[in-house]
Coordinates of C-alpha atoms in Angstrom, one line a residue:
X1 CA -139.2 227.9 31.6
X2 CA -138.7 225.6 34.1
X3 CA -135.2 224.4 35.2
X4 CA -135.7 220.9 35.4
X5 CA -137.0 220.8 32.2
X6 CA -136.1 217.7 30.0
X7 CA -137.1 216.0 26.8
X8 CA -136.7 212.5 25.1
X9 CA -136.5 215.0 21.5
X10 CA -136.5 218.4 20.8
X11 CA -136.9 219.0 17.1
X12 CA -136.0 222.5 16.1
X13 CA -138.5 223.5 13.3
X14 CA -142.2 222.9 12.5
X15 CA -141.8 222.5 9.1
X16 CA -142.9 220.2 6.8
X17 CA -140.4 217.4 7.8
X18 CA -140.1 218.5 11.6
X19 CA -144.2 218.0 11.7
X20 CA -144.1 214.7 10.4
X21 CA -140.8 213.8 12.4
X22 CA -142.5 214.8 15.6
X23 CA -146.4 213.5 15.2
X24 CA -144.6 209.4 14.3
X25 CA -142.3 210.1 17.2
X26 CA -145.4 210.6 19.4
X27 CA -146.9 208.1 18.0
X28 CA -144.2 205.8 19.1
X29 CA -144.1 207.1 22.8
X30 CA -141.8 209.5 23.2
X31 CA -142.0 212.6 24.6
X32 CA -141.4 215.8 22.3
X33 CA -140.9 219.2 22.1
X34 CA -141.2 220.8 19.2
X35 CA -139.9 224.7 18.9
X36 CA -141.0 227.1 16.5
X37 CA -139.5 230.5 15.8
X38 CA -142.7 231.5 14.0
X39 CA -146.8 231.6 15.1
X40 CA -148.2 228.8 16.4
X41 CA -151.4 227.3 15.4
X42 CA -153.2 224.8 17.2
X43 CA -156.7 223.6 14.6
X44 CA -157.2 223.9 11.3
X45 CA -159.6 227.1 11.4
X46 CA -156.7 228.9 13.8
X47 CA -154.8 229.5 10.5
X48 CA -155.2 233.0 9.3
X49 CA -157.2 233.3 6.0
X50 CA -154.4 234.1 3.8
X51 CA -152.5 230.5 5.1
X52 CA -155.8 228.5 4.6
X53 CA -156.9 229.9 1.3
X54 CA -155.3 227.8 -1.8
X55 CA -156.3 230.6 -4.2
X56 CA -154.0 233.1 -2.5
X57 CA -149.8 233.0 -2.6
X58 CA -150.0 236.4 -0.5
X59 CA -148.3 234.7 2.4
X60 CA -145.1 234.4 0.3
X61 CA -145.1 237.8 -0.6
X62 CA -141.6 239.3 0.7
X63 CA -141.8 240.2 4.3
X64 CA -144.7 239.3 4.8
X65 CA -144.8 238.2 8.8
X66 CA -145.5 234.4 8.1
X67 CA -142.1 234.1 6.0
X68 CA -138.6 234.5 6.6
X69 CA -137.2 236.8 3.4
X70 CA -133.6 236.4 2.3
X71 CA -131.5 237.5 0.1
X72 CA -130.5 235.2 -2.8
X73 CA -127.3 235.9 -5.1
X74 CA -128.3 234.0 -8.0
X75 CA -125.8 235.0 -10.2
X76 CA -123.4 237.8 -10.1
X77 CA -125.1 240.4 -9.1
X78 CA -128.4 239.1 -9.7
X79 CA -130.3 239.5 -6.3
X80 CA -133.3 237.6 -5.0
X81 CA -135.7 237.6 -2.3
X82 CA -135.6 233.9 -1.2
X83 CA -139.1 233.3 0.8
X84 CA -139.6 230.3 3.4
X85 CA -142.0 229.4 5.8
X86 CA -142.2 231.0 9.5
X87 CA -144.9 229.5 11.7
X88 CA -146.0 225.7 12.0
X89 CA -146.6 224.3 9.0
X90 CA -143.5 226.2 7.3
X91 CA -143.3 226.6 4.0
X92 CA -145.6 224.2 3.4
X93 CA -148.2 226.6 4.5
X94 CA -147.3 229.2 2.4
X95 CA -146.7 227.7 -0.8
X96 CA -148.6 226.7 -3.6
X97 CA -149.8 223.2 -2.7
X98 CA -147.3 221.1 -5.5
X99 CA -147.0 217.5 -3.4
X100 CA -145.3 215.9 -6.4
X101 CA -143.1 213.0 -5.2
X102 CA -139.4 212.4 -6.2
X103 CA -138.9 210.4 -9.4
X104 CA -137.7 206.5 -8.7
X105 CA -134.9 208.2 -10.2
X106 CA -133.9 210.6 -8.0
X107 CA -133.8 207.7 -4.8
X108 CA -131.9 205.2 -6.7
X109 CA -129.4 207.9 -7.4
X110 CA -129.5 208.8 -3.9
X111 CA -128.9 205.1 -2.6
X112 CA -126.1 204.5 -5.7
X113 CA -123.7 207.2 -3.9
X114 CA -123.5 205.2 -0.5
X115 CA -127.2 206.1 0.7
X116 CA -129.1 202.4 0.3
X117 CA -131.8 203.5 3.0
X118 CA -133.0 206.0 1.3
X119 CA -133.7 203.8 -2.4
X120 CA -136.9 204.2 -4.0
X121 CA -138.2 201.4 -2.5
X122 CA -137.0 201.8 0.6
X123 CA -138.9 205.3 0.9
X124 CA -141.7 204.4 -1.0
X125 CA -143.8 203.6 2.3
X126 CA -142.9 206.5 3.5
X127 CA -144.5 207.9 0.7
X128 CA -147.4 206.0 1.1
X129 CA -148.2 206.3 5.0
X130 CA -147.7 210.1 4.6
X131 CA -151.1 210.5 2.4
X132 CA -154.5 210.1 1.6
X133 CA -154.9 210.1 -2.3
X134 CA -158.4 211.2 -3.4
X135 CA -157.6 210.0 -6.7
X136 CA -155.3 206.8 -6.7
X137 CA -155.3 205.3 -2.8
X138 CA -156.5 202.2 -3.9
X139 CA -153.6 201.6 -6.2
X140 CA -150.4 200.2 -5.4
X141 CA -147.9 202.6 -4.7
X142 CA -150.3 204.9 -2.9
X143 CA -151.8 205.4 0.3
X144 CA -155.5 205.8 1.3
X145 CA -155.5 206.8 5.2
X146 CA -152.4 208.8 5.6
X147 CA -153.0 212.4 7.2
X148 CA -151.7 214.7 3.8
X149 CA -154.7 214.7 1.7
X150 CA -153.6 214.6 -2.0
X151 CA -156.0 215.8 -5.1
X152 CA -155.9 216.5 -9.0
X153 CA -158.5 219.3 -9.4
X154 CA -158.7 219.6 -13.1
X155 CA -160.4 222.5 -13.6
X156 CA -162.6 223.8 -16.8
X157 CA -160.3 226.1 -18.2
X158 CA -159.3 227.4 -21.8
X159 CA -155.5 227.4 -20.7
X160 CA -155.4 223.7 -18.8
X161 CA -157.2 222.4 -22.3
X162 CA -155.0 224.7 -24.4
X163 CA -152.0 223.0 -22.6
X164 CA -153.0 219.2 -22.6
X165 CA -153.5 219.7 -26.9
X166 CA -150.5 221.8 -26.9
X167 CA -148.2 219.0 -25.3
X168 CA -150.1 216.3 -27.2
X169 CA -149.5 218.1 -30.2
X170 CA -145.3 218.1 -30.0
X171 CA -145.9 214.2 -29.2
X172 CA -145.5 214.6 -25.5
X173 CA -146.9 211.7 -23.4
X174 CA -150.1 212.1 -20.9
X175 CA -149.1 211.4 -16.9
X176 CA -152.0 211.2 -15.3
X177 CA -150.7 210.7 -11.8
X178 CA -147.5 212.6 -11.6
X179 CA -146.7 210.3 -8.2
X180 CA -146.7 206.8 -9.9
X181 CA -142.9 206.7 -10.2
X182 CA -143.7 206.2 -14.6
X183 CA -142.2 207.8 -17.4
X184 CA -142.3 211.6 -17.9
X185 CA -145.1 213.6 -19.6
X186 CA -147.8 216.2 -19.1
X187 CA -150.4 215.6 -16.8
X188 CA -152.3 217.3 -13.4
X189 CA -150.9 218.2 -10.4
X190 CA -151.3 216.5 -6.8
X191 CA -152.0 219.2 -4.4
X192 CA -152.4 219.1 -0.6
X193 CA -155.7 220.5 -0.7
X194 CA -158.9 219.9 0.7
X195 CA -162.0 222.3 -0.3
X196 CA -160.0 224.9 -1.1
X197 CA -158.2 225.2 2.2
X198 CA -153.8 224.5 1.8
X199 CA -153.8 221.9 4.1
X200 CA -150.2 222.0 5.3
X201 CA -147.9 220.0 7.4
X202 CA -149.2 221.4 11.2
X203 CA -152.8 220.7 10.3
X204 CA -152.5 216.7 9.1
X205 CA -149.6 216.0 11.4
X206 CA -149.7 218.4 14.5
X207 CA -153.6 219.3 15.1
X208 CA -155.0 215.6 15.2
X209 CA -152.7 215.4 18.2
X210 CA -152.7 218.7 19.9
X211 CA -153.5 218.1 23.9
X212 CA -151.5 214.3 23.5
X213 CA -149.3 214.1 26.7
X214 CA -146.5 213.4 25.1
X215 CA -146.4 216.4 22.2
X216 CA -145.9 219.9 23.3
X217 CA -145.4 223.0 20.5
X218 CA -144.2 226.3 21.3
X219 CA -145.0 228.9 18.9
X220 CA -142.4 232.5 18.6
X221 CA -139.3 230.6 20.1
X222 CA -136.2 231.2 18.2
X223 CA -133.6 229.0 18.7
X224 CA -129.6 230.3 19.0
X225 CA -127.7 227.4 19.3
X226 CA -127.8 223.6 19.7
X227 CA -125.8 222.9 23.1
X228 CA -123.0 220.2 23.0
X229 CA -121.2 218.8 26.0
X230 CA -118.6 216.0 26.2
X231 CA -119.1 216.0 22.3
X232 CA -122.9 215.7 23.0
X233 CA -125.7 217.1 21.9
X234 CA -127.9 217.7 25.1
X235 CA -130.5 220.7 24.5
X236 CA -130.5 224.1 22.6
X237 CA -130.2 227.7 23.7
X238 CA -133.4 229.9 23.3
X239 CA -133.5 233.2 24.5
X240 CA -136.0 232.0 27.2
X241 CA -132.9 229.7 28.3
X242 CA -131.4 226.0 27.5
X243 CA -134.0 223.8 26.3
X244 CA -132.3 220.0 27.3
X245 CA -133.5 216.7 25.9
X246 CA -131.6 213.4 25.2
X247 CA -131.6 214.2 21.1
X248 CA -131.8 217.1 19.2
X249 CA -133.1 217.5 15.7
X250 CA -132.9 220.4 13.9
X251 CA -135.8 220.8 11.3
X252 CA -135.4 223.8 10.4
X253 CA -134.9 224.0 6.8
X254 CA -132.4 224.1 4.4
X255 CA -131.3 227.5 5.4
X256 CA -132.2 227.5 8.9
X257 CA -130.4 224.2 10.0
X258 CA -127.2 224.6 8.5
X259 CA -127.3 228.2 9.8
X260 CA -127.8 226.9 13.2
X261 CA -125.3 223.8 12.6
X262 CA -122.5 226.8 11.8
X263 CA -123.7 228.9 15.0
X264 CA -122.9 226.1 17.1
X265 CA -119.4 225.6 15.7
X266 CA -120.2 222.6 13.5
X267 CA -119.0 223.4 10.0
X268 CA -115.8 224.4 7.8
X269 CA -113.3 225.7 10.3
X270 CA -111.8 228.5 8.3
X271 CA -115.1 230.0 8.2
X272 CA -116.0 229.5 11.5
X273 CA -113.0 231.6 13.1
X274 CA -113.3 233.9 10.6
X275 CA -116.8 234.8 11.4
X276 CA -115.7 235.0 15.4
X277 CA -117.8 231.3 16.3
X278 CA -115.3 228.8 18.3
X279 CA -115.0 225.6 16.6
X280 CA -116.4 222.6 17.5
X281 CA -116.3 220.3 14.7
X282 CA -114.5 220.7 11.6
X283 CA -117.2 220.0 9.1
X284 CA -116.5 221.0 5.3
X285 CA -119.6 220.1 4.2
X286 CA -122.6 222.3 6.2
X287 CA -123.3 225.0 3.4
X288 CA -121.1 224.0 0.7
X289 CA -123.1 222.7 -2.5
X290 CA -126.4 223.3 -2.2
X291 CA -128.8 222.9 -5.0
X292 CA -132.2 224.0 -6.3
X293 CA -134.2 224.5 -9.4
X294 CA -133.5 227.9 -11.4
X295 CA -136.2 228.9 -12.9
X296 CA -137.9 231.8 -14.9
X297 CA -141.5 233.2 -17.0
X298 CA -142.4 233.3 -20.3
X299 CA -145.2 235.4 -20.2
X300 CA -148.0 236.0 -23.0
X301 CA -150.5 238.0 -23.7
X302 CA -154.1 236.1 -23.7
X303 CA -156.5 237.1 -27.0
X304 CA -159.5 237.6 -24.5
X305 CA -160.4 237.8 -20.9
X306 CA -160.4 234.4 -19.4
X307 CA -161.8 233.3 -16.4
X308 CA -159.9 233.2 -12.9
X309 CA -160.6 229.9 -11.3
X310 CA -161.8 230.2 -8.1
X311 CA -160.9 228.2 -4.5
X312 CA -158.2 226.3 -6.7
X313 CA -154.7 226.6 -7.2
X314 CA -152.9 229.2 -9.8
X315 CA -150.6 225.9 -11.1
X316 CA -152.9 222.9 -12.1
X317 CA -151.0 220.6 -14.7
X318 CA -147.3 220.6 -15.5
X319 CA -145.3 219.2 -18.4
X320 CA -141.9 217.4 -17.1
X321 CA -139.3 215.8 -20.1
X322 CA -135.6 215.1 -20.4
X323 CA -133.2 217.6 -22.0
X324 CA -132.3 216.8 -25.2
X325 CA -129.3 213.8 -24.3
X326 CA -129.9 214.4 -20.8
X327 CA -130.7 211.0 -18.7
X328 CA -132.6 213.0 -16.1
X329 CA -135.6 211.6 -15.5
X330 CA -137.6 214.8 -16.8
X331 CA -135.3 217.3 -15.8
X332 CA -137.2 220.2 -17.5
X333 CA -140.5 221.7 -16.4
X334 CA -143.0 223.8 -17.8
X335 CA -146.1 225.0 -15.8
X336 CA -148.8 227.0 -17.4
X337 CA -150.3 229.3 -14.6
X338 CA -153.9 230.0 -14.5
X339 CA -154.0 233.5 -12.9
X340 CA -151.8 236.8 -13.4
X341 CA -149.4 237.8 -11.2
X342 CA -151.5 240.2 -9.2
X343 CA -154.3 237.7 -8.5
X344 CA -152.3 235.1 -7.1
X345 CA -151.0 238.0 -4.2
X346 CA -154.1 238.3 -2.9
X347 CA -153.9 239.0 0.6
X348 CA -157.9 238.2 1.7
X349 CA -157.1 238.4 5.4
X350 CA -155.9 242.4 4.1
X351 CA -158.0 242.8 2.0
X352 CA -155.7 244.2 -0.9
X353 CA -154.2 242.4 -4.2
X354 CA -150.9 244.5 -4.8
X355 CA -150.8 246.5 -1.2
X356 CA -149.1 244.2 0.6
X357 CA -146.5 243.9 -1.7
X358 CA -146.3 247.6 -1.9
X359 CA -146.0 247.8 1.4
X360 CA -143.5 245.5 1.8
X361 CA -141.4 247.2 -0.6
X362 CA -141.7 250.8 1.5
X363 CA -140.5 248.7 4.7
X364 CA -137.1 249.5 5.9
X365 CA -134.4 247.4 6.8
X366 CA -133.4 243.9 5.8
X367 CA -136.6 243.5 3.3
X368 CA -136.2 246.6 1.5
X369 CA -132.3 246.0 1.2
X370 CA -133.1 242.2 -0.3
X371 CA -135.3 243.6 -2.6
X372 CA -133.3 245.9 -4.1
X373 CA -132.0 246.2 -7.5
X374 CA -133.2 244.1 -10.6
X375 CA -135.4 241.5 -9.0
X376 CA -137.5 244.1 -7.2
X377 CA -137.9 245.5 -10.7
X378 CA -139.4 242.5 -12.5
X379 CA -141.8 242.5 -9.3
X380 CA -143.2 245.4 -9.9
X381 CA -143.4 245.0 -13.5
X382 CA -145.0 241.6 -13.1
X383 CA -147.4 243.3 -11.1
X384 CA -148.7 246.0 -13.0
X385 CA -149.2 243.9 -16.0
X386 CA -152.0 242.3 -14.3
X387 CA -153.6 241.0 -18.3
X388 CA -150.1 238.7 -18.9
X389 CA -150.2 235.2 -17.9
X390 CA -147.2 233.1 -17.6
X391 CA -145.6 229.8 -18.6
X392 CA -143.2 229.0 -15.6
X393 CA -140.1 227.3 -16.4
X394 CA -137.8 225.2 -14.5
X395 CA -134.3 223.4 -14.5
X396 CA -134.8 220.2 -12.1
X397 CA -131.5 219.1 -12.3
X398 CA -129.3 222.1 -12.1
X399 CA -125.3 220.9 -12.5
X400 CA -124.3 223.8 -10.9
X401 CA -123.9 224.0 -7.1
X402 CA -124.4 227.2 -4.3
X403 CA -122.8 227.7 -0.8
X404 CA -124.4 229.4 2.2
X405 CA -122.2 230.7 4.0
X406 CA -121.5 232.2 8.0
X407 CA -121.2 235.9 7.8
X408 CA -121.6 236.9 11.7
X409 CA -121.7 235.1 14.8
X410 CA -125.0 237.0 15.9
X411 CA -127.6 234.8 14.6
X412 CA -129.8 237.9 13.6
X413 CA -127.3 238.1 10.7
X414 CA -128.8 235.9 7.5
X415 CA -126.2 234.0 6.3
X416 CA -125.0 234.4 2.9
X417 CA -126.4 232.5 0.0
X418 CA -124.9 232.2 -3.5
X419 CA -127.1 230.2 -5.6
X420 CA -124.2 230.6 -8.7
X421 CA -126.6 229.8 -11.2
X422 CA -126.2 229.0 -14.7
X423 CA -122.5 228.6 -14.0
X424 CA -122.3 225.5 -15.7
X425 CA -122.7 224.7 -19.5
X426 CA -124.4 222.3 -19.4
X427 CA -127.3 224.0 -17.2
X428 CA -127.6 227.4 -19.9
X429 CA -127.8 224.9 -22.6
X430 CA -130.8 222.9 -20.8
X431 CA -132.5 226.2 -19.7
X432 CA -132.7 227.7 -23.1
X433 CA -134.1 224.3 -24.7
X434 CA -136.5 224.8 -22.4
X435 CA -137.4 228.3 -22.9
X436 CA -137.9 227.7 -26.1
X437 CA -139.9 224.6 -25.5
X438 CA -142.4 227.2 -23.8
X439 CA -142.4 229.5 -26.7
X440 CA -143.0 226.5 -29.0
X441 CA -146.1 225.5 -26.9
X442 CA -147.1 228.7 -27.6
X443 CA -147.3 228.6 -31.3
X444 CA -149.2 224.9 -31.5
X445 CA -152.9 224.6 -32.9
X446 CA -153.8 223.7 -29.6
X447 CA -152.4 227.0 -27.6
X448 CA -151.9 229.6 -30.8
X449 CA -155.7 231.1 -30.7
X450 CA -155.6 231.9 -27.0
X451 CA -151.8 234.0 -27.2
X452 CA -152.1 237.2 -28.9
X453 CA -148.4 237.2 -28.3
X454 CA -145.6 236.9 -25.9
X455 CA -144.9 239.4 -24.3
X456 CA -140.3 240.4 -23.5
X457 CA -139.0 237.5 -25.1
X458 CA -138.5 238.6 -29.5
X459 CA -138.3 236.1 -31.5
X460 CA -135.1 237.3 -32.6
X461 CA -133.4 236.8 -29.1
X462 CA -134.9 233.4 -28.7
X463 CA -133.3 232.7 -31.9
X464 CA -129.8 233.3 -30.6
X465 CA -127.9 231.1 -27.6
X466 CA -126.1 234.7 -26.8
X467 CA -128.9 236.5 -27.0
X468 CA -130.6 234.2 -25.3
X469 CA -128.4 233.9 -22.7
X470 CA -128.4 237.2 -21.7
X471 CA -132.1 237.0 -21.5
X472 CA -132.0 234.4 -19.2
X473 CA -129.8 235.6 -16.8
X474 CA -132.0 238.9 -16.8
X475 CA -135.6 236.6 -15.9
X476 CA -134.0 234.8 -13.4
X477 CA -135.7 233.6 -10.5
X478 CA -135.3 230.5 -8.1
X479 CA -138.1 228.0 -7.7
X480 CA -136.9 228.3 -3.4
X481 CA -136.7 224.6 -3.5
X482 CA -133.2 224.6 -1.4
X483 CA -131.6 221.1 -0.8
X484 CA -128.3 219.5 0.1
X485 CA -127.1 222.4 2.3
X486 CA -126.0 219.4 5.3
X487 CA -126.1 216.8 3.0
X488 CA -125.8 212.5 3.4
X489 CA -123.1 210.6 2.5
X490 CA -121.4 207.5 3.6
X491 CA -117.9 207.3 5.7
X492 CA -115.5 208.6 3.9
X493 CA -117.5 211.5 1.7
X494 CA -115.6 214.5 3.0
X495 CA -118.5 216.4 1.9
X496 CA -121.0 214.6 4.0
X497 CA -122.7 216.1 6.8
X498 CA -125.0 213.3 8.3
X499 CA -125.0 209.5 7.8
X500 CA -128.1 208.0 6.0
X501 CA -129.2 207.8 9.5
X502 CA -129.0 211.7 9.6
X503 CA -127.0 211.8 12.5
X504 CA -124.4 214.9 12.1
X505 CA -121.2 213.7 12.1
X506 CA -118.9 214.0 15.3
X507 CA -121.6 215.5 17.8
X508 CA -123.8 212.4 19.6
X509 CA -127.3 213.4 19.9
X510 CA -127.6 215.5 17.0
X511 CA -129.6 214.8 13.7
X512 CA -130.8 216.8 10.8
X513 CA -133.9 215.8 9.3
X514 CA -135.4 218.7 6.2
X515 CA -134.3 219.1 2.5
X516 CA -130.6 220.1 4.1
X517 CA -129.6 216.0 3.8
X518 CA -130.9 215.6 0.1
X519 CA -127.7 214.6 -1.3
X520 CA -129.5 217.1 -4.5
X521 CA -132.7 218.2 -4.7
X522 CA -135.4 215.9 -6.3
X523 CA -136.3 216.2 -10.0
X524 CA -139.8 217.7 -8.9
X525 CA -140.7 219.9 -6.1
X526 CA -139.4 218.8 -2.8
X527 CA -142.7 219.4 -0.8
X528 CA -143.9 215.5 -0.5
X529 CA -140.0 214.5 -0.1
X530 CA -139.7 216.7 2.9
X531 CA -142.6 214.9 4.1
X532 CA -141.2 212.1 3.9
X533 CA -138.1 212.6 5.0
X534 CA -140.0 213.3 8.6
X535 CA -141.4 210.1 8.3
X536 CA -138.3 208.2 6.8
X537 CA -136.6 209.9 10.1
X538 CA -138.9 208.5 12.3
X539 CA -138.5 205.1 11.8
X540 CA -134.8 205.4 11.7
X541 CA -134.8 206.7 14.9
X542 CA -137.2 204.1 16.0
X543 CA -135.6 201.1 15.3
X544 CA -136.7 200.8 11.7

């Protein structure tokens, strides 16, 4: 690495956001670096198989090289391997394609605590310049040209039909496009997909301008540090050397930013000296209340073979309502998946269904360790029950908040994350309405001759709020949609990390720009936000 070397940006991360970030800042003639600790990809066909093929979540099987695996405490000891995205494209090219926007909703309540840049209408362009809608681009509201390509396979399948009567059956309204910003109901899902291939973030953003002058990627470079001088931000510490540029922005993630934010001395004080870092700048905020969508399965036991769909998605069409009193804006979600668990694995670039997870699991170290305990068991058993298929359901508006937290100076060591699920009344009574929501789509007209039965959930214990309870906690699993972990907020928020112009508080130069600034994490999925918040970022930082 040459000495000289100097940058108008460095973005740290080449995620979803830091893709987006970095192709508009390109775009508007600056010169940036992007820095990736995972593989680098340059064109669409460089991707191995597994990260191309839409069919296939075998990427975000627990230490699997193209992921980084955590552990997750979602409740007292309730363990969790918590997967994101290593390599360009991040977790967007490992996941399972959901490019649902945030609800209206979600933006105005962003904008109501001090944030108005980031109102619905103030992102909605965002939105729209970010994709090119197969199904709706002509419509206002929606883009046609943008470099995401966004579909609604619907495909011929007894379930996807069993669902749609099912939901129409309890009087549940038909969304058909789930990114109109409308009211609430059951409908397909937009995907990033484009003939079967998971067209993440690198490939629309990065690849169209790979060998542009001013855009250089560097695959397998970890950053350490961000480097501050005279209370600015002026490069970042690799182990190659100091990487200097006139802004940083760490894109990281919501677990990798905020981990790099409290390596650098930039978080709550307390925790900094005890972990052995030297503080730079007292920041309560970085880690503090994160939030995320809990979720869990309510599996069921189909009547008769049915067909696996092939080059499409396991998750086509999704149900999102309001809890029962709750104003969320459809803060429960139920997703009927079209594959068992095993098929959805499938590693095609290894050729094995279940071996890689196997594998995985005979791994020592870190992977093995964060597998451990009850969480590693429902794995396995999800696996070798390879007939059950599965109603996934979701809190999108959890009450109750997690911390991640500095446990070592070495930045080897993963921080510590307690999710601290469920803590909150409010969110057990939401999750069990919507558990049993599941179990009642179950018994309709519509879904009844296809179940032959469910399959760990008794009807007496879904008859119980103890009972059920205790259920619950034992099937819980995280949807890995981590937000608000260096969160906005106006001057005078002590619990704000970056302005709404995501500039970190106290340190010049420096910006955050991933789900760690959500003030909470949308009411769907947080793939299109993250997008956007690239693109949003870019114009802030552009003048706009």
């Amino acid at each position: 690495m040459a000495a000289a070397e100097h940058w108008d940006v460095v973005v740290v991360g080449a995620g979803s956001a830091g893709c987006a970030l970095a192709a508009r800042l390109v775009d508007a003639g600056r010169r940036v670096l992007v820095l990736e600790a995972g593989a680098d990809h340059r064109a669409v066909d460089d991707f191995p198989a597994v990260l191309r093929d839409v069919a296939t979540l075998g990427a975000a099987t627990p230490g699997h090289p193209a992921n980084w695996t955590y552990t997750g405490l979602l409740a007292e000891d309730v363990r969790y391997p918590v997967v994101r995205g290593r390599g360009v494209g991040g977790s967007s090219a490992i996941n399972g394609t959901y490019f649902v926007r945030g609800t209206p909703a979600d933006f105005d309540g962003w904008a109501a605590e001090g944030n108005d840049l980031w109102s619905y209408d103030r992102v909605l362009p965002a939105f729209r310049r970010s994709e090119a809608d197969a199904d709706f681009g002509n419509r206002p509201g929606h883009g046609a040209d943008g470099p995401v390509p966004v579909t609604r396979p619907v495909p011929d399948h007894p379930v996807v039909d069993a669902f749609a009567a099912a939901c129409a059956e309890l009087g549940f309204r038909a969304e058909p496009d789930k990114n109109a910003g409308a009211e609430p109901g059951h409908g397909p899902i937009p995907v990033n997909v484009r003939d079967g291939v998971r067209m993440n973030a690198a490939m629309a953003y990065l690849s169209p301008r790979r060998g542009h002058p001013g855009l250089s990627v560097r695959g397998d470079t970890r950053v350490t540090g961000v480097v501050v001088e005279g209370g600015r931000a002026v490069g970042v510490r690799t182990a190659a050397g100091v990487v200097r540029a006139d802004e940083v922005v760490l894109a990281a993630g919501a677990v990798g930013s905020p981990h790099l934010l409290l390596l650098s001395g930039i978080g709550p004080a307390a925790q900094l000296r005890a972990a052995g870092v030297p503080v730079l700048v007292d920041l309560p905020g970085v880690g503090a209340e994160f939030s995320d969508h809990p979720d869990l399965y309510v599996t069921w036991q189909p009547r008769r073979r049915l067909p696996t769909p092939r080059g499409l998605p396991p998750l086509a069409t999704a149900l999102n309502t309001p809890a029962e009193g709750s104003p969320a804006h459809g803060d429960l979600e139920v997703m009927p998946w079209l594959k068992p668990f095993g098929k959805v694995l499938v590693d095609r670039s290894e050729g094995s269904a279940l071996g890689g997870v196997a594998e995985t699991l005979r791994h020592p170290g870190a992977v093995l360790r964060a597998l451990r305990g009850a969480s590693l068991h429902r794995l396995l058993d999800q696996a070798r029950r390879r007939d059950d298929l599965y109603l996934a359901v979701a809190l999108q508006q959890e009450d109750s908040r997690g911390s991640l937290t500095l446990t070592s100076a070495d930045p080897l060591v993963q921080p510590r994350l307690e999710y601290r699920y469920l803590t909150v009344g409010s969110d057990r009574r939401r999750m069990r309405e919507v558990v049993r929501l599941a179990a009642e789509l179950l018994r309709t007209p519509g879904f009844a001759p296809l179940v032959a039965g469910r399959t760990g959930l008794p009807d007496d214990v879904l008859a119980d709020d103890r009972e059920l309870d205790r259920w619950t906690r034992r099937h819980l699993a995280t949807a890995i949609h981590l937000a608000g972990t260096a969160r906005m907020g106006p001057d005078g928020d002590p619990g704000a990390v970056v302005d709404q112009r995501l500039r970190v508080r106290g340190v010049e130069g420096l910006r955050v720009v991933d789900t760690s600034v959500m003030p909470r994490v949308t009411s769907r999925g947080p793939a299109a936000t993250a997008v956007m918040i690239g693109e949003r970022a870019a114009e802030l930082m552009t003048g706009g």
